[in-house]
Amino acid sequence: MEAVAENINEQYAAKAFSAQSEIFDDIYSGNTIVNYKRGRVRAHVLQFLRPGASILELNSGTGEDAAYFAGLGYKVHATDIAEGMQQRLREKALKYNLDNLISTELCSFTQLNNLKNKGPFDYVFSNFAGLNCTGELDKVLLSLPQLLNENGVVTLVVLPKFCLWESLLLFKGMFKTATRRWFSKNGVKAHVEGTYFSCWYYNPSYIINTLKDSFNVLSVEGLCTIVPPSYIEHFAEKHPVVYERLKRLEDKYRFSWPWRSIGDYYMISLRKK
């Protein structure tokens, strides 16, 4: 029964993000903090990418990251469950003459054993909390070793169970939003383009413990811990001096406890043993 429910949830998520694919880039591409996040994530990944590495991307969306890494000469196999997102990605690859470096495959990250292209790859990458759309993250994580070459690296960008900025919304009376991560064991409803689906939250310790037999931790880094989340609209534009100061503070403390795990996201990288 749980497997059936999970499959239905994935269908709803696929429908939601396919519907959003037409406007996804327009919504987010001009957001200053979204661009800050993308820059941080890409800098994190580039620390561990070897020249000529092949990348398996999970929940690749419209291909913003796939196009970026392909533009640097890396081969990217971009997967997603939303057909609309895959279509936008293919269009982007053609537009920028990157179709020789970007391949696509419609596949859920909970069914990676069904991938037609199983690599093995040098790198597995998942950005901006796509993995929070499953209650079976352990299933995803345990499928990664066989998809990676020796010494391969995985980088995941995930929403933790506690976000300092969200908790502060209690003072604005937004109790449901402020506490949604606290009581998420059975999933929390998300709403995108008229469709509801569930999402879950995972701390770094969950990923580390699940993969401890096959991976060593390379880095855990907080993202939008001190810098506000992108859904606090126009913060950077309204408070440019404060925004720059917060960026400097986050850069200083992003690897430190507790800042590395209480942001809107965290980035975690692990190397295959």
PDB file of N, CA, C and O in Angstrom, residues 137 141 160-161 202-212 217 220 260-261 266 268 270:
ATOM      1  N   LEU A 137      13.440   8.248   0.484  1.00  0.00           N
ATOM      2  CA  LEU A 137      14.787   8.714   0.158  1.00  0.00           C
ATOM      3  C   LEU A 137      15.821   7.619   0.358  1.00  0.00           C
ATOM      4  O   LEU A 137      16.812   7.552  -0.373  1.00  0.00           O
ATOM      5  N   LEU A 141      18.872   6.648  -2.197  1.00  0.00           N
ATOM      6  CA  LEU A 141      20.270   6.676  -1.777  1.00  0.00           C
ATOM      7  C   LEU A 141      20.949   5.325  -1.981  1.00  0.00           C
ATOM      8  O   LEU A 141      22.098   5.259  -2.450  1.00  0.00           O
ATOM      9  N   PRO A 160      16.187  20.560   5.102  1.00  0.00           N
ATOM     10  CA  PRO A 160      16.256  19.890   6.402  1.00  0.00           C
ATOM     11  C   PRO A 160      14.949  20.018   7.178  1.00  0.00           C
ATOM     12  O   PRO A 160      14.018  20.710   6.754  1.00  0.00           O
ATOM     13  N   LYS A 161      14.909  19.380   8.343  1.00  0.00           N
ATOM     14  CA  LYS A 161      13.699  19.367   9.162  1.00  0.00           C
ATOM     15  C   LYS A 161      13.483  20.646   9.955  1.00  0.00           C
ATOM     16  O   LYS A 161      12.410  20.843  10.530  1.00  0.00           O
ATOM     17  N   TYR A 202      14.557  15.999   5.448  1.00  0.00           N
ATOM     18  CA  TYR A 202      15.608  15.079   5.888  1.00  0.00           C
ATOM     19  C   TYR A 202      16.827  15.861   6.372  1.00  0.00           C
ATOM     20  O   TYR A 202      17.319  16.738   5.657  1.00  0.00           O
ATOM     21  N   ASN A 203      17.311  15.513   7.540  1.00  0.00           N
ATOM     22  CA  ASN A 203      18.537  16.115   8.047  1.00  0.00           C
ATOM     23  C   ASN A 203      19.768  15.432   7.443  1.00  0.00           C
ATOM     24  O   ASN A 203      19.681  14.296   6.967  1.00  0.00           O
ATOM     25  N   PRO A 204      20.918  16.093   7.468  1.00  0.00           N
ATOM     26  CA  PRO A 204      22.136  15.467   6.933  1.00  0.00           C
ATOM     27  C   PRO A 204      22.431  14.111   7.558  1.00  0.00           C
ATOM     28  O   PRO A 204      22.927  13.202   6.884  1.00  0.00           O
ATOM     29  N   SER A 205      22.131  13.958   8.835  1.00  0.00           N
ATOM     30  CA  SER A 205      22.420  12.696   9.522  1.00  0.00           C
ATOM     31  C   SER A 205      21.690  11.518   8.883  1.00  0.00           C
ATOM     32  O   SER A 205      22.209  10.389   8.879  1.00  0.00           O
ATOM     33  N   TYR A 206      20.510  11.761   8.348  1.00  0.00           N
ATOM     34  CA  TYR A 206      19.754  10.675   7.693  1.00  0.00           C
ATOM     35  C   TYR A 206      20.530  10.170   6.474  1.00  0.00           C
ATOM     36  O   TYR A 206      20.682   8.949   6.277  1.00  0.00           O
ATOM     37  N   ILE A 207      21.026  11.081   5.661  1.00  0.00           N
ATOM     38  CA  ILE A 207      21.766  10.692   4.457  1.00  0.00           C
ATOM     39  C   ILE A 207      23.086  10.030   4.840  1.00  0.00           C
ATOM     40  O   ILE A 207      23.466   8.987   4.283  1.00  0.00           O
ATOM     41  N   ILE A 208      23.778  10.608   5.805  1.00  0.00           N
ATOM     42  CA  ILE A 208      25.065  10.065   6.232  1.00  0.00           C
ATOM     43  C   ILE A 208      24.907   8.648   6.778  1.00  0.00           C
ATOM     44  O   ILE A 208      25.674   7.737   6.419  1.00  0.00           O
ATOM     45  N   ASN A 209      23.911   8.429   7.621  1.00  0.00           N
ATOM     46  CA  ASN A 209      23.702   7.102   8.211  1.00  0.00           C
ATOM     47  C   ASN A 209      23.254   6.082   7.178  1.00  0.00           C
ATOM     48  O   ASN A 209      23.654   4.909   7.243  1.00  0.00           O
ATOM     49  N   THR A 210      22.441   6.501   6.215  1.00  0.00           N
ATOM     50  CA  THR A 210      21.980   5.576   5.181  1.00  0.00           C
ATOM     51  C   THR A 210      23.123   5.115   4.288  1.00  0.00           C
ATOM     52  O   THR A 210      23.162   3.963   3.848  1.00  0.00           O
ATOM     53  N   LEU A 211      24.082   6.007   4.043  1.00  0.00           N
ATOM     54  CA  LEU A 211      25.158   5.710   3.095  1.00  0.00           C
ATOM     55  C   LEU A 211      26.500   5.401   3.764  1.00  0.00           C
ATOM     56  O   LEU A 211      27.510   5.278   3.083  1.00  0.00           O
ATOM     57  N   LYS A 212      26.507   5.238   5.089  1.00  0.00           N
ATOM     58  CA  LYS A 212      27.778   5.107   5.811  1.00  0.00           C
ATOM     59  C   LYS A 212      28.600   3.897   5.388  1.00  0.00           C
ATOM     60  O   LYS A 212      29.835   3.914   5.491  1.00  0.00           O
ATOM     61  N   VAL A 217      31.812  11.049   3.847  1.00  0.00           N
ATOM     62  CA  VAL A 217      31.335  12.429   3.735  1.00  0.00           C
ATOM     63  C   VAL A 217      32.490  13.349   3.348  1.00  0.00           C
ATOM     64  O   VAL A 217      33.566  13.309   3.948  1.00  0.00           O
ATOM     65  N   VAL A 220      29.449  19.150   4.256  1.00  0.00           N
ATOM     66  CA  VAL A 220      28.068  19.548   4.522  1.00  0.00           C
ATOM     67  C   VAL A 220      28.084  21.063   4.685  1.00  0.00           C
ATOM     68  O   VAL A 220      28.844  21.598   5.498  1.00  0.00           O
ATOM     69  N   ARG A 260      25.273  24.871   9.383  1.00  0.00           N
ATOM     70  CA  ARG A 260      25.321  24.022   8.191  1.00  0.00           C
ATOM     71  C   ARG A 260      24.055  23.200   7.981  1.00  0.00           C
ATOM     72  O   ARG A 260      23.837  22.655   6.895  1.00  0.00           O
ATOM     73  N   SER A 261      23.192  23.126   9.011  1.00  0.00           N
ATOM     74  CA  SER A 261      22.024  22.245   8.863  1.00  0.00           C
ATOM     75  C   SER A 261      20.706  22.877   9.283  1.00  0.00           C
ATOM     76  O   SER A 261      19.720  22.168   9.446  1.00  0.00           O
ATOM     77  N   TYR A 266      20.525  22.472   2.693  1.00  0.00           N
ATOM     78  CA  TYR A 266      21.944  22.195   2.911  1.00  0.00           C
ATOM     79  C   TYR A 266      22.453  21.440   1.690  1.00  0.00           C
ATOM     80  O   TYR A 266      21.682  20.798   0.966  1.00  0.00           O
ATOM     81  N   ILE A 268      25.142  18.529   0.607  1.00  0.00           N
ATOM     82  CA  ILE A 268      25.975  17.450   1.154  1.00  0.00           C
ATOM     83  C   ILE A 268      26.643  16.695   0.012  1.00  0.00           C
ATOM     84  O   ILE A 268      25.994  16.358  -0.983  1.00  0.00           O
ATOM     85  N   LEU A 270      29.340  13.395  -0.862  1.00  0.00           N
ATOM     86  CA  LEU A 270      29.941  12.167  -0.333  1.00  0.00           C
ATOM     87  C   LEU A 270      30.680  11.459  -1.470  1.00  0.00           C
ATOM     88  O   LEU A 270      30.278  11.531  -2.641  1.00  0.00           O
TER      89      LEU A 270
END
